[in-house]
Every structure is written in C-alpha cells, then in structure tokens.
Amino acid sequence: MNQTLSQCRRPERGPVVPEDVYIFFIGGADEPALLAVASRVAKLHGVPPGAFAVVTDDEADEYGQGLRVELASS
C-alpha cells in the first residue's frame, strides 16, 4: 500500500490553509477495502472529526476529484 503524508502550510498569498491538514493516498485494493481502512484511521485517537475520503482513479482530470465519502470519527 502506498502512502504519502503532507502537511499544508499558510501560503504567502491567497486563502489561509489549515496547518494541521494531513492527506494520505492509499491504493492497491478494491474500493470497499480501502474505505474500510480509511474508516479505521478516522477513528484513531487524535484524528479530529470531519475526516473524509475521496474515491478516485488515476484518470481523474484533477487532484481531489471524485466521490467524497464522510468517515465517522470515534
């Protein structure tokens, strides 16, 4: 499973981007398995409410396009 973590920082110009934003990329399994993993991660201690997954594929026109799936916390 491939994972990438990046933390957003405030840009010099433009909108304020929260500093505690984490983005994970996971793949290598079918959609139900990946959503199950994402749901378990959303329930870990320290993960704030509001986590969501974006289901997409490598043929999406832009980064972040796809079906947004809200993940339950705790």
GROMACS .gro file of C-alpha atoms in nm:
model
   74
    1MET     CA    1   0.000   0.000   0.000
    2ASN     CA    2   0.143   0.338  -0.098
    3GLN     CA    3   0.104   0.623   0.146
    4THR     CA    4   0.202   0.986   0.120
    5LEU     CA    5   0.170   1.237   0.402
    6SER     CA    6   0.194   1.609   0.356
    7GLN     CA    7   0.121   1.894   0.591
    8CYS     CA    8  -0.021   2.212   0.441
    9ARG     CA    9   0.121   2.550   0.539
   10ARG     CA   10  -0.008   2.903   0.511
   11PRO     CA   11   0.070   3.038   0.163
   12GLU     CA   12   0.224   3.385   0.130
   13ARG     CA   13  -0.086   3.497  -0.063
   14GLY     CA   14  -0.428   3.353  -0.114
   15PRO     CA   15  -0.659   3.171   0.125
   16VAL     CA   16  -0.544   3.051   0.463
   17VAL     CA   17  -0.482   2.677   0.459
   18PRO     CA   18  -0.512   2.497   0.795
   19GLU     CA   19  -0.172   2.386   0.922
   20ASP     CA   20  -0.299   2.058   1.063
   21VAL     CA   21  -0.423   1.907   0.738
   22TYR     CA   22  -0.299   1.561   0.652
   23ILE     CA   23  -0.350   1.386   0.320
   24PHE     CA   24  -0.299   1.014   0.279
   25PHE     CA   25  -0.301   0.829  -0.051
   26ILE     CA   26  -0.378   0.460  -0.036
   27GLY     CA   27  -0.425   0.211  -0.315
   28GLY     CA   28  -0.369  -0.145  -0.420
   29ALA     CA   29  -0.705  -0.288  -0.315
   30ASP     CA   30  -1.070  -0.267  -0.410
   31GLU     CA   31  -1.285   0.029  -0.305
   32PRO     CA   32  -1.462  -0.141  -0.009
   33ALA     CA   33  -1.128  -0.250   0.141
   34LEU     CA   34  -0.976   0.096   0.101
   35LEU     CA   35  -1.279   0.266   0.257
   36ALA     CA   36  -1.263   0.020   0.548
   37VAL     CA   37  -0.900   0.120   0.609
   38ALA     CA   38  -0.985   0.490   0.585
   39SER     CA   39  -1.273   0.442   0.832
   40ARG     CA   40  -1.044   0.273   1.083
   41VAL     CA   41  -0.788   0.553   1.052
   42ALA     CA   42  -1.061   0.816   1.106
   43LYS     CA   43  -1.142   0.652   1.441
   44LEU     CA   44  -0.785   0.662   1.575
   45HIS     CA   45  -0.708   0.874   1.879
   46GLY     CA   46  -0.606   1.224   1.777
   47VAL     CA   47  -0.784   1.230   1.442
   48PRO     CA   48  -1.023   1.526   1.456
   49PRO     CA   49  -1.384   1.497   1.340
   50GLY     CA   50  -1.457   1.580   0.980
   51ALA     CA   51  -1.229   1.326   0.813
   52PHE     CA   52  -1.337   1.218   0.467
   53ALA     CA   53  -1.215   1.009   0.176
   54VAL     CA   54  -1.220   1.094  -0.191
   55VAL     CA   55  -1.266   0.789  -0.413
   56THR     CA   56  -1.094   0.847  -0.747
   57ASP     CA   57  -0.870   0.685  -1.002
   58ASP     CA   58  -0.555   0.779  -1.189
   59GLU     CA   59  -0.759   0.906  -1.484
   60ALA     CA   60  -0.927   1.191  -1.292
   61ASP     CA   61  -0.883   1.530  -1.458
   62GLU     CA   62  -0.769   1.699  -1.137
   63TYR     CA   63  -0.631   1.610  -0.797
   64GLY     CA   64  -0.910   1.563  -0.542
   65GLN     CA   65  -1.185   1.491  -0.793
   66GLY     CA   66  -1.411   1.201  -0.717
   67LEU     CA   67  -1.677   1.077  -0.479
   68ARG     CA   68  -1.646   1.232  -0.132
   69VAL     CA   69  -1.721   0.982   0.146
   70GLU     CA   70  -1.761   1.116   0.500
   71LEU     CA   71  -1.585   0.899   0.759
   72ALA     CA   72  -1.732   0.855   1.107
   73SER     CA   73  -1.499   0.952   1.392
   74SER     CA   74  -1.462   0.776   1.727
   0.00000   0.00000   0.00000
